[in-house]
Short mmCIF file of C-alpha atoms and ligand atoms in Angstrom, two decimals:
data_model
loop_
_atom_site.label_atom_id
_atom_site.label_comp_id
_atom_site.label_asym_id
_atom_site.label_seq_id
_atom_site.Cartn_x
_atom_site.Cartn_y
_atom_site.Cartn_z
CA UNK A 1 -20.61 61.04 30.41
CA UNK A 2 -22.74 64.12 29.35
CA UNK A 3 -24.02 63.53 25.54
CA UNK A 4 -21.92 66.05 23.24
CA UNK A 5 -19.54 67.07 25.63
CA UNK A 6 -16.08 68.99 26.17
CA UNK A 7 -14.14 65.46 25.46
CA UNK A 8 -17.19 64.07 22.84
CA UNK A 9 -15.69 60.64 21.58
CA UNK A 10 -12.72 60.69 23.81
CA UNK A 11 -12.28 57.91 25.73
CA UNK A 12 -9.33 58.18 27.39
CA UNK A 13 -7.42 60.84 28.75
CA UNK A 14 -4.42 60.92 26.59
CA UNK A 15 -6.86 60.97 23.41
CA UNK A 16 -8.20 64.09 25.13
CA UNK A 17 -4.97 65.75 25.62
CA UNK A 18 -4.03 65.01 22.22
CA UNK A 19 -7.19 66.34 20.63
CA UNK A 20 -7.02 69.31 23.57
CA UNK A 21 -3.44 70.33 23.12
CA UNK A 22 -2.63 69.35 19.35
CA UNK A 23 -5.51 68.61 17.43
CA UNK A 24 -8.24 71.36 18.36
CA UNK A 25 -7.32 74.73 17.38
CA UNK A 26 -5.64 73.55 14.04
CA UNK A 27 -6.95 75.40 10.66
CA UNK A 28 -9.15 73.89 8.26
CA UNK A 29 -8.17 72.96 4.60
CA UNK A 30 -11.02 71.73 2.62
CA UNK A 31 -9.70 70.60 -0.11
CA UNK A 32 -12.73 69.04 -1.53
CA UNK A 33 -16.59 70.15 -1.41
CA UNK A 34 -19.78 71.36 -3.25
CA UNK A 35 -20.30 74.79 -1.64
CA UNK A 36 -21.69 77.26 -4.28
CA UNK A 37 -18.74 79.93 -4.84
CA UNK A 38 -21.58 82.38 -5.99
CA UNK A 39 -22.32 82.24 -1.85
CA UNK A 40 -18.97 83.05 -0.94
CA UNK A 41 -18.88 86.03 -3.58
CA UNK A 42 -22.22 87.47 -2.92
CA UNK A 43 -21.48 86.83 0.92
CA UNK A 44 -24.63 85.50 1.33
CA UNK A 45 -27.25 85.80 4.17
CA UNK A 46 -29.50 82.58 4.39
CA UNK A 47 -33.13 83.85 5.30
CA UNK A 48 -33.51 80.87 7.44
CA UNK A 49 -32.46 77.61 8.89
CA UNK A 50 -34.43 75.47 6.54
CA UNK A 51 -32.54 77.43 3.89
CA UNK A 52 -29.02 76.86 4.93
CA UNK A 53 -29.90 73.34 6.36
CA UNK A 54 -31.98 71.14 4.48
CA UNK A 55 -31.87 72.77 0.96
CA UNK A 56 -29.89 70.59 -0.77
CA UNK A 57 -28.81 67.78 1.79
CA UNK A 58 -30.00 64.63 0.55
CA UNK A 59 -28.62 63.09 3.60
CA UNK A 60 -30.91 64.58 5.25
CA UNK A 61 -33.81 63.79 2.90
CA UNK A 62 -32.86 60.24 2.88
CA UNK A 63 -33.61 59.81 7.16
CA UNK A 64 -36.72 62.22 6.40
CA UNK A 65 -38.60 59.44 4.30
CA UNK A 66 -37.34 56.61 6.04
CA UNK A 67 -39.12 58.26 8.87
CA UNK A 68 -42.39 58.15 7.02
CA UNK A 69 -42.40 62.19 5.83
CA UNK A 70 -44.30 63.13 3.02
CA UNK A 71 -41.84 64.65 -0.12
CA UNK A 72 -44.08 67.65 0.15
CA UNK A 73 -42.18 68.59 3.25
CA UNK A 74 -39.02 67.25 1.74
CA UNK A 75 -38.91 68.60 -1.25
CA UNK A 76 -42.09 69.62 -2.28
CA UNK A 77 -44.04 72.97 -1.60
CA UNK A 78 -44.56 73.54 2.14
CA UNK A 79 -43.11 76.64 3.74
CA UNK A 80 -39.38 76.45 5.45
CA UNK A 81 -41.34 76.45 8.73
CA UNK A 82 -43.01 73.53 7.81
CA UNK A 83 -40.46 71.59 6.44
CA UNK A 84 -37.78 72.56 9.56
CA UNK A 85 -40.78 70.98 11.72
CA UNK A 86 -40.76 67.47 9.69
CA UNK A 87 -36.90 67.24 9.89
CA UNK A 88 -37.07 68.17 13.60
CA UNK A 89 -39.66 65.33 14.01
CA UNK A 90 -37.02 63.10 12.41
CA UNK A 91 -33.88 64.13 14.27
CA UNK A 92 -34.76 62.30 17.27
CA UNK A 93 -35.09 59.05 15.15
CA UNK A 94 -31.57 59.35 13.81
CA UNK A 95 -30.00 58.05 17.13
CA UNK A 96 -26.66 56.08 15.95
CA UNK A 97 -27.12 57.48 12.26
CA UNK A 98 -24.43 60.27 12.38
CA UNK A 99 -26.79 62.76 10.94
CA UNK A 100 -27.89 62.69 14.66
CA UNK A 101 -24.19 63.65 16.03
CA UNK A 102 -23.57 66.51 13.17
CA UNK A 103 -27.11 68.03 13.76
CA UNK A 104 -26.22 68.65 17.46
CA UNK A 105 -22.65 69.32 16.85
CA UNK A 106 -24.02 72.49 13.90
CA UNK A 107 -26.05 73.29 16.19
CA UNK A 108 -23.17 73.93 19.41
CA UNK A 109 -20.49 74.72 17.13
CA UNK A 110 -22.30 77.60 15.09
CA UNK A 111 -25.35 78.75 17.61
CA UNK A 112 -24.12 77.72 20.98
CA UNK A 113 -27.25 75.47 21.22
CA UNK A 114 -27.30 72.78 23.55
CA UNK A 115 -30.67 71.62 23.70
CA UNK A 116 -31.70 68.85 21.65
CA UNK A 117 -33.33 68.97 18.61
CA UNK A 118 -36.84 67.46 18.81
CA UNK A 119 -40.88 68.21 17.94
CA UNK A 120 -40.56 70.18 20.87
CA UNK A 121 -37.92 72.21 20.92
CA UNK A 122 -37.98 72.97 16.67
CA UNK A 123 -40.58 76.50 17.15
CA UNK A 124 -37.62 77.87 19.32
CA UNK A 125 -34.44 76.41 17.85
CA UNK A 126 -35.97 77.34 14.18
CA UNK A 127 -36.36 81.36 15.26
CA UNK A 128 -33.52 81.69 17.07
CA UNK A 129 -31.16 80.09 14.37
CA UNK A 130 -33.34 82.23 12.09
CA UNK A 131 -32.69 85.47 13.37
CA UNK A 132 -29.22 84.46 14.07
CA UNK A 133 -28.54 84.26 10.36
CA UNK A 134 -29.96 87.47 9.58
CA UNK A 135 -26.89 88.79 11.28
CA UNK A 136 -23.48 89.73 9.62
CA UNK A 137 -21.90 87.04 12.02
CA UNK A 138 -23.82 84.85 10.13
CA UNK A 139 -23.04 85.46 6.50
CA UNK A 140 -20.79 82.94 4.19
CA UNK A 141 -17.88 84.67 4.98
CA UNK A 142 -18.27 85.34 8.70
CA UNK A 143 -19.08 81.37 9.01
CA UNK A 144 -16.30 80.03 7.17
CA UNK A 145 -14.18 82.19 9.60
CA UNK A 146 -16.63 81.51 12.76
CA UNK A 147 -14.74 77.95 11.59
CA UNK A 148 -10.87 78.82 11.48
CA UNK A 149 -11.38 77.42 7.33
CA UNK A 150 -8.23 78.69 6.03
CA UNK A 151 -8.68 77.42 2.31
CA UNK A 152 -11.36 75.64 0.40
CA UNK A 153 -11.74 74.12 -3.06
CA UNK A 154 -15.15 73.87 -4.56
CA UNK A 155 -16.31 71.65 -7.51
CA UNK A 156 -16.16 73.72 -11.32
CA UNK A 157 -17.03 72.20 -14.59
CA UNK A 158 -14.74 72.80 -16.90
CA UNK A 159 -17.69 75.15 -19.00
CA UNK A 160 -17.83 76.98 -15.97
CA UNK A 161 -16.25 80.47 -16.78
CA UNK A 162 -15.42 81.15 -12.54
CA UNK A 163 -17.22 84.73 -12.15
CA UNK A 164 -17.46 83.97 -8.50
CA UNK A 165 -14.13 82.79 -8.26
CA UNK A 166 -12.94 85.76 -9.74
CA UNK A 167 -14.74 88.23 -7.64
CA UNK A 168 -13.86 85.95 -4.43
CA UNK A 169 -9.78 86.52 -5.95
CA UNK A 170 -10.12 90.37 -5.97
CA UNK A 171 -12.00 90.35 -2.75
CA UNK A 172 -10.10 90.60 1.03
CA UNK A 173 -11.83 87.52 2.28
CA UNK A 174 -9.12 85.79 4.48
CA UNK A 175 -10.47 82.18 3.57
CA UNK A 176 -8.75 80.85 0.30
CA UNK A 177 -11.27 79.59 -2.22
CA UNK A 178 -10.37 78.06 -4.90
CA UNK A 179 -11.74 75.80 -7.97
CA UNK A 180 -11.36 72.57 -8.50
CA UNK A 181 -11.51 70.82 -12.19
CA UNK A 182 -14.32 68.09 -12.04
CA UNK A 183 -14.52 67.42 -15.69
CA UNK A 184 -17.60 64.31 -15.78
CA UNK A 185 -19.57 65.91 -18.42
CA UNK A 186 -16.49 65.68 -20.74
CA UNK A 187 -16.37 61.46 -20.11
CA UNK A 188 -20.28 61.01 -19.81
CA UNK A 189 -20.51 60.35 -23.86
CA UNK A 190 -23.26 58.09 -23.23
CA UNK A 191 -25.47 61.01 -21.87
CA UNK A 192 -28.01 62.63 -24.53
CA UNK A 193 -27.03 65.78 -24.12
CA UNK A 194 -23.65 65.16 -24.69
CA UNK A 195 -22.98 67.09 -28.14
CA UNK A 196 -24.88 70.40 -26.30
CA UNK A 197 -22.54 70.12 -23.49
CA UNK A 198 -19.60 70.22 -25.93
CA UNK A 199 -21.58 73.20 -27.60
CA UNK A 200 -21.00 75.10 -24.27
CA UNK A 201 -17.22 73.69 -23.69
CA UNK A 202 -16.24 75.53 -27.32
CA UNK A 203 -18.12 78.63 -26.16
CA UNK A 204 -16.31 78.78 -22.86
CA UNK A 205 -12.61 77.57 -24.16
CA UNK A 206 -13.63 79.59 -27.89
CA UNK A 207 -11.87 76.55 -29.11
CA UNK A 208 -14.35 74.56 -31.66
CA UNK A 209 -14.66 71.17 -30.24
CA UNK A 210 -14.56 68.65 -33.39
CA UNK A 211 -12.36 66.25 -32.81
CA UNK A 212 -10.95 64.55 -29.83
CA UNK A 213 -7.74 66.49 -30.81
CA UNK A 214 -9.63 69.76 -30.34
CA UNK A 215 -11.76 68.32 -27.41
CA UNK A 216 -8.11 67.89 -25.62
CA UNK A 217 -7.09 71.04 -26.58
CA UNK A 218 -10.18 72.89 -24.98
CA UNK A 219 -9.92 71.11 -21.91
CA UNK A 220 -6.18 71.69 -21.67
CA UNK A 221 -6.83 75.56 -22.61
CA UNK A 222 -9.12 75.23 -19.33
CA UNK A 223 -6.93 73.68 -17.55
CA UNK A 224 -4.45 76.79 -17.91
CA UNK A 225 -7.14 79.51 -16.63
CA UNK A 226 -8.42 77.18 -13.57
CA UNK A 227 -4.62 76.81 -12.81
CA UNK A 228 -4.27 80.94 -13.09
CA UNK A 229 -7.62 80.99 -10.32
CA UNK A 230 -5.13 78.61 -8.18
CA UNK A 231 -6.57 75.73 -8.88
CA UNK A 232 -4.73 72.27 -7.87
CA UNK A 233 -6.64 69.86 -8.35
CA UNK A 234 -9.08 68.10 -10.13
CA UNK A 235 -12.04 65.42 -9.28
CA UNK A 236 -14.36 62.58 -11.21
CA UNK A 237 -16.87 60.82 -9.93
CA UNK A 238 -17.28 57.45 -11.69
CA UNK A 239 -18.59 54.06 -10.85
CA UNK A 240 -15.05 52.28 -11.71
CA UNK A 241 -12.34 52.89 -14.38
CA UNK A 242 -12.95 50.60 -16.98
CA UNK A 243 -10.22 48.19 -18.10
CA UNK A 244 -10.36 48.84 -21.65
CA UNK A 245 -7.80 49.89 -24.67
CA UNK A 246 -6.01 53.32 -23.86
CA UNK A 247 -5.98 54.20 -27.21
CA UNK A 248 -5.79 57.71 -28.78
CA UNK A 249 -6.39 56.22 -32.16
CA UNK A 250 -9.99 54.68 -31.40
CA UNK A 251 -11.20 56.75 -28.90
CA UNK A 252 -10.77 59.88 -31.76
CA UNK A 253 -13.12 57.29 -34.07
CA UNK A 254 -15.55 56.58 -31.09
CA UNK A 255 -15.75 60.48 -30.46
CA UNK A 256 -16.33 60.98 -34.45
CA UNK A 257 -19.06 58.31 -34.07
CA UNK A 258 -21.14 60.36 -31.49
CA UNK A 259 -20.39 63.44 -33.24
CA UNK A 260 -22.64 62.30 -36.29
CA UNK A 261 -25.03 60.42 -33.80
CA UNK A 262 -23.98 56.97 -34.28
CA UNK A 263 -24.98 54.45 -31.50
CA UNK A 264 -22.05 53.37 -29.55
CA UNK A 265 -21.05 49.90 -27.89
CA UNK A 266 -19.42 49.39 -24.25
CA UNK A 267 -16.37 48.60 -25.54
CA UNK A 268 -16.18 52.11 -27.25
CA UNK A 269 -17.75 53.94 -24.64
CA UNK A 270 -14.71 52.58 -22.33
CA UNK A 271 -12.21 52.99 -24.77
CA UNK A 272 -13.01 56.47 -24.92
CA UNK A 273 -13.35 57.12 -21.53
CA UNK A 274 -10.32 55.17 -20.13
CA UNK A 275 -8.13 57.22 -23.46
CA UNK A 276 -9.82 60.69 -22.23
CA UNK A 277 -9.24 59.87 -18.67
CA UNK A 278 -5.41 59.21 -19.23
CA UNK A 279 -5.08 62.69 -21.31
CA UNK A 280 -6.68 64.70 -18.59
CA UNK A 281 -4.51 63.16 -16.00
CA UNK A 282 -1.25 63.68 -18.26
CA UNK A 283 -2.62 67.22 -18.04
CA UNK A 284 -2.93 67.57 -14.51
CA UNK A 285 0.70 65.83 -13.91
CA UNK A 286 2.11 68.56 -16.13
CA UNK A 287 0.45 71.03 -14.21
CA UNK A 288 1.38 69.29 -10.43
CA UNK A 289 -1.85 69.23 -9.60
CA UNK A 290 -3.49 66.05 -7.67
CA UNK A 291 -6.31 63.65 -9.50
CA UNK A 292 -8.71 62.94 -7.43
CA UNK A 293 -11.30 59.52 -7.99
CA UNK A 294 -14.16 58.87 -6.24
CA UNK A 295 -15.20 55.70 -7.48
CA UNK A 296 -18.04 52.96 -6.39
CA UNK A 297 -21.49 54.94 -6.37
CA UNK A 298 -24.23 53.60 -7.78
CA UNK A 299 -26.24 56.97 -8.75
CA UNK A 300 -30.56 57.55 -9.15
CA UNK A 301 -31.62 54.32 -8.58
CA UNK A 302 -35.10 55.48 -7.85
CA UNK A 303 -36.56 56.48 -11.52
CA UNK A 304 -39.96 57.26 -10.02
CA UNK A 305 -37.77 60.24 -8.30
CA UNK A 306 -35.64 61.19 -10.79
CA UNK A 307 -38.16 61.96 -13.23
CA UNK A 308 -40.04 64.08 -10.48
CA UNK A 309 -37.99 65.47 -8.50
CA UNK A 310 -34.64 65.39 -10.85
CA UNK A 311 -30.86 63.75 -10.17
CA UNK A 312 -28.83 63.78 -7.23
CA UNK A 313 -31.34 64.16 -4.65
CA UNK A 314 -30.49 61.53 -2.56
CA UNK A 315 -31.30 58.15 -4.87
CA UNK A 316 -27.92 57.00 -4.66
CA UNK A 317 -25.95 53.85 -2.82
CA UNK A 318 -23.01 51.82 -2.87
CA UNK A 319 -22.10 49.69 -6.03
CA UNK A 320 -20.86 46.57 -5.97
CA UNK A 321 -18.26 46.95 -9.05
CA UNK A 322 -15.25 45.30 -9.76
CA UNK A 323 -11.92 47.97 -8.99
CA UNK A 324 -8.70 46.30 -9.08
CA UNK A 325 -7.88 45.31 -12.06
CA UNK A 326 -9.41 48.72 -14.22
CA UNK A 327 -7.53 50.77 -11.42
CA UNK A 328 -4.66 49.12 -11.59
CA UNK A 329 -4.38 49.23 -15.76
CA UNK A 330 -5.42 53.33 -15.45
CA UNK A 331 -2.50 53.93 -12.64
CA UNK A 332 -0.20 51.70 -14.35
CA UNK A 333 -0.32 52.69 -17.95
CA UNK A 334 0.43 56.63 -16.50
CA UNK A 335 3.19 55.50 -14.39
CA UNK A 336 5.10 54.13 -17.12
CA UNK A 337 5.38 57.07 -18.95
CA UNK A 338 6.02 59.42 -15.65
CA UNK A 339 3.35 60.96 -16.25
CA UNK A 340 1.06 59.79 -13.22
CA UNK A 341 0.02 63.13 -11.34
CA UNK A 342 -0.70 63.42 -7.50
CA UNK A 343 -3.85 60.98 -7.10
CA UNK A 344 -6.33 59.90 -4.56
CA UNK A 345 -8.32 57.73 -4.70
CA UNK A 346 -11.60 57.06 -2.54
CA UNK A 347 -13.96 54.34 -2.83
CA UNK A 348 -17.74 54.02 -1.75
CA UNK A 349 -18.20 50.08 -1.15
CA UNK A 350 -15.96 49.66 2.71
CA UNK A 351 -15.27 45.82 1.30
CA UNK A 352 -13.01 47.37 -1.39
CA UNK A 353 -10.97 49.53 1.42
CA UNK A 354 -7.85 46.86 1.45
CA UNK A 355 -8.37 46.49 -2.65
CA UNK A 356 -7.67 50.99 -2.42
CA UNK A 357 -5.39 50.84 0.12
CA UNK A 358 -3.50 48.36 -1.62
CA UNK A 359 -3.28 49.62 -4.99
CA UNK A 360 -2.28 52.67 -3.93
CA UNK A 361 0.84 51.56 -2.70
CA UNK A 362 2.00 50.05 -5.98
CA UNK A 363 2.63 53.58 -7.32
CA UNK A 364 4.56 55.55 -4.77
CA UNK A 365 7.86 55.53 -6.38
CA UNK A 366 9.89 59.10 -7.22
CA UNK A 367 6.85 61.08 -6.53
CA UNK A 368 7.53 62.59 -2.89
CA UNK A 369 5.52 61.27 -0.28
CA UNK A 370 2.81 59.30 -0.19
CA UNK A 371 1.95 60.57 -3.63
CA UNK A 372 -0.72 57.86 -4.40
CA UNK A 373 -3.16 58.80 -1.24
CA UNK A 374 -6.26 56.42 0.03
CA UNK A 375 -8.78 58.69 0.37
CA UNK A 376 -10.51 59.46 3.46
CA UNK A 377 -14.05 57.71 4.30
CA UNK A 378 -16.82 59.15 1.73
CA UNK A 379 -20.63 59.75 1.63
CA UNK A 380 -21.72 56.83 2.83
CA UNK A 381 -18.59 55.81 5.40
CA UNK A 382 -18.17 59.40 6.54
CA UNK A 383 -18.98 58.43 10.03
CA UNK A 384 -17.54 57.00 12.90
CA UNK A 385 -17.88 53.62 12.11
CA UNK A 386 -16.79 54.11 8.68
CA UNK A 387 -13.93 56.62 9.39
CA UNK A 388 -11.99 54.09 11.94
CA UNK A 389 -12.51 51.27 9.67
CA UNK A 390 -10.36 53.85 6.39
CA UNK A 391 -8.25 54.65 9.69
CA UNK A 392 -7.41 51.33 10.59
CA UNK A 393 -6.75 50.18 6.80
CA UNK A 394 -4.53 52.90 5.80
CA UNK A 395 -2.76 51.89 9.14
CA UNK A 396 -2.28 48.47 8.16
CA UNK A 397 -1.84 48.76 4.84
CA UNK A 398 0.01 51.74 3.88
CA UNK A 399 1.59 54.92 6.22
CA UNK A 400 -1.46 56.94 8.28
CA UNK A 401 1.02 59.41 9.44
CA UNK A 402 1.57 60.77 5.41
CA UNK A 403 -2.12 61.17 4.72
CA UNK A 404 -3.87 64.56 3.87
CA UNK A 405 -6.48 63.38 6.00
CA UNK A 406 -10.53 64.59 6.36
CA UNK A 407 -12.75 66.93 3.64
CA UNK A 408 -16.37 67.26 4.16
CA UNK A 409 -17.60 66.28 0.57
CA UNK A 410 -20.65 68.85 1.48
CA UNK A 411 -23.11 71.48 0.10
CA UNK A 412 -24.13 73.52 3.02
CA UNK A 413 -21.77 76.10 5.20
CA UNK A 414 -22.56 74.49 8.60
CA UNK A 415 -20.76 71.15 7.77
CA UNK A 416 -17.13 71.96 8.96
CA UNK A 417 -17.85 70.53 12.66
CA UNK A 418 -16.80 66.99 10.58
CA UNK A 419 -13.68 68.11 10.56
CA UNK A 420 -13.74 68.54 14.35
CA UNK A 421 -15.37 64.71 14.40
CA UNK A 422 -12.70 63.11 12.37
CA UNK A 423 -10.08 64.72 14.64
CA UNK A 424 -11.69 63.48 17.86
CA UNK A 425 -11.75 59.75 16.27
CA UNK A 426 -8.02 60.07 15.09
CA UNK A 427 -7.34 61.23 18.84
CA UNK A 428 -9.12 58.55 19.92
CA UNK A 429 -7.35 55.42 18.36
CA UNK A 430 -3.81 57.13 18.98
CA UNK A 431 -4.87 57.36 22.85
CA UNK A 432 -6.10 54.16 22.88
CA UNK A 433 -3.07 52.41 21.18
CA UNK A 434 -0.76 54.86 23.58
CA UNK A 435 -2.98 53.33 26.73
CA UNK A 436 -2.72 49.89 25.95
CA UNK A 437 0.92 49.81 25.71
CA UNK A 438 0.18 49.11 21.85
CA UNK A 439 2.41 52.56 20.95
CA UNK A 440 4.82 54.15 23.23
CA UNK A 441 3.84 56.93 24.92
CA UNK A 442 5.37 60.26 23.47
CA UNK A 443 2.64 62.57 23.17
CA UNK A 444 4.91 65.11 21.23
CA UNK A 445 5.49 62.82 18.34
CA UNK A 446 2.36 61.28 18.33
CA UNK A 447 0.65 64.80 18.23
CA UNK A 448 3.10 66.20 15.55
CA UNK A 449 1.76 62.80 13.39
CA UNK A 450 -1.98 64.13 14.15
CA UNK A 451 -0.97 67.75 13.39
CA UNK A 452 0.44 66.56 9.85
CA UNK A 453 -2.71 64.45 9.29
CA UNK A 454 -5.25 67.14 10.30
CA UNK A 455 -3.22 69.98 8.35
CA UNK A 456 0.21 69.91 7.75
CA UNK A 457 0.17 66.80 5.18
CA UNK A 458 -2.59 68.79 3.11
CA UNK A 459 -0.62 72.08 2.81
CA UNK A 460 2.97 70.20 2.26
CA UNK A 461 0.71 67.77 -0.85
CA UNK A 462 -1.48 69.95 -2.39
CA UNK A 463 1.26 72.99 -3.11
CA UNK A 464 -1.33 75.63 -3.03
CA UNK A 465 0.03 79.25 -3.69
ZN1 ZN B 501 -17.70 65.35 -3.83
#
């Protein structure tokens, strides 16, 4: 078989009839990514390949230093030209990593390149993808339709007043985008510049943040105008959910207590977050929206980095926390109430997928279906390896054919070919199962279940408008 080809990860015929015929031509929802909405307003033009590629992907910066390049051509000062040569140097030594299969796929899917990326080949791939995106086939908005991406939800602080959003509202761009609530900064009391973030927060929501009554207030008056932008859901990122008190009470003494400065202790750190997490969430259920948790990263371990270079830039791995039993408290304590909203829940570390996949199940009760959701394989596991093994654990465990299925989780306009990747995997394991005699073989039904978990299952959860 041809690397990259027409039936790319299908092994057997019926998975390529099922991806062919039910699976290819679907729409894209997105429901959850990092793309700057200030691109999609501005409808920007990227001046370059380096610009639209490796600005921002620590994925990518990751395999580049493994390989032995500099950080001057990573993320130092050498021109775009320079640095596109150093990642093409790299690409060839990223056989099995999947950064190897969504290079070549960005570059088919988008450019109609076929030739491999290598030392060799960067000069010409690097000026014709250049010139290409000086075109208005290449702006933001021309790319997200190049892509059939019928709606996408960014990542907002709560601070964030949504200009872009705004403009992107009035404008006639056929691609939905919409905001999603990622409120971290709000939890993060630990962080120094905590009391400056809440500064901005009572600028933004012109409600004076004093109190944790007034802190919930804000947030809930933000709540209100994301939900009037069509926002539906919201997103943390946090190592685990602490099993501590959930306890209105203490938490409004702990927040007092870093109001005048006072040094706080992990059992009122917790406390406050596990208290603050449970009001947001009772927010969000009144609202229908879906929760989303992406728990089990273990962020800037490289100090030497993060002082030079700054956070997030690709310093991260998988923790080794404990889940369950925080989880399980968090979920519970909202259910008892009814006042648990839509969640999902993702996690980092792949020996905690039948601890998720579990849990989620324990909370599915008089919410519609499959209204606690296992989230699809993250950051780390978003490959092949990595997306069979959520696949196959969700199977087992809970219902695959009632999830909302793949995101791409990215920065940069040229990742939605990972949609097209999960799809050809899903394919895959159905035709398998269908050609072993393990599942019967109706390709009707069994492509309906792969339309709802490509596209249908999203739309029918998430209730956008
Ligand atoms: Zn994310």
């Amino acid at each position: 078989m041809k690397f990259l080809d027409n039936n790319f990860l299908l092994k057997t015929k019926t998975a390529q009839r099922l991806y062919h015929n039910y699976a290819k031509d679907l729409p894209i929802i997105d429901y959850h990514n990092h793309l700057n909405p200030k691109d999609i307003a501005e409808n920007k033009q990227f001046k370059n390949l380096t610009e639209i590629w490796l600005q921002g992907d620590h994925y990518k910066w990751r395999a580049m230093r493994a390989n032995g390049i500099d950080e001057d051509f990573i993320t130092g000062n050498k021109s775009d030209k320079e640095k596109f040569e150093a990642w093409a140097e790299t690409v060839p030594y990223t056989m099995r990593n999947p950064l190897f299969h969504w290079t070549h796929l960005e570059l088919q899917r988008y450019f109609n390149i076929d030739e491999l990326l290598n030392e060799k080949s960067a000069s010409k791939i690097y000026e014709k993808c250049s010139n290409d995106l000086k075109t208005k086939e290449f702006s933001v908005q021309a790319l997200l339709s190049k892509m059939n991406v019928e709606l996408l939800c960014t990542t907002d602080d709560p601070s964030d007043d949504l200009e872009y959003h705004q403009q992107i509202k009035k404008s006639d761009l056929k691609t939905k985008v919409l905001p999603t609530f990622r409120p971290d900064n709000t939890l993060l009391i630990e962080k120094d510049d905590y009391l400056s973030y809440l500064k901005k927060l009572s600028e933004t929501s012109k409600i004076q943040v004093n109190s944790l009554e007034t802190l919930i207030a804000a947030l809930k008056a933000r709540v209100t105008y994301f939900h009037e932008l069509g926002c539906r859901l919201s997103d943390h990122g946090l190592a685990y959910i602490p099993k501590a008190e959930i306890s209105i009470d203490k938490a409004s003494q702990v927040f007092k207590k870093r109001l005048q400065n006072e040094i706080l202790n992990e059992e009122e750190t917790n406390c406050f977050k596990t208290t603050l997490l449970s009001e947001l969430a009772k927010l969000y259920h009144a609202k229908n929206w879906t929760m989303q948790l992406h728990l089990g990263a273990i962020r800037n371990n490289n100090k030497r980095l993060n002082e030079e270079i700054g956070a997030d830039v690709g310093c991260d791995s998988i923790g080794d926390f404990k889940q369950a039993k925080g989880l399980s408290h968090f979920l519970n304590n909202l259910d008892s109430t009814s006042q648990l909203p839509k969640t999902i829940v993702y996690n980092l570390n792949p020996r905690d997928n039948e601890v998720f996949a579990t849990m989620v199940g324990n909370f599915t009760s008089n919410g519609g279906i499959n209204k606690v959701q296992y989230g699809a394989a993250w950051w780390f596991l978003d490959q092949k390896n990595g997306i069979e093994k959520q696949l196959n654990t969700l199977s087992n465990m809970s219902l695959l054919s009632r999830s909302v299925g793949m995101l791409t989780d990215s920065r940069s306009f040229l990742s939605f070919p990972r949609h097209e990747y999960f799809r050809r995997i899903l394919c895959n394991l159905f035709g398998n199962d269908i050609e072993n005699g393990e599942l019967p073989n109706d390709e009707e039904f069994v492509g309906k279940m792969i339309q709802d978990i490509c596209y249908n299952n999203a739309k029918n959860y998430f209730k956008f408008e």
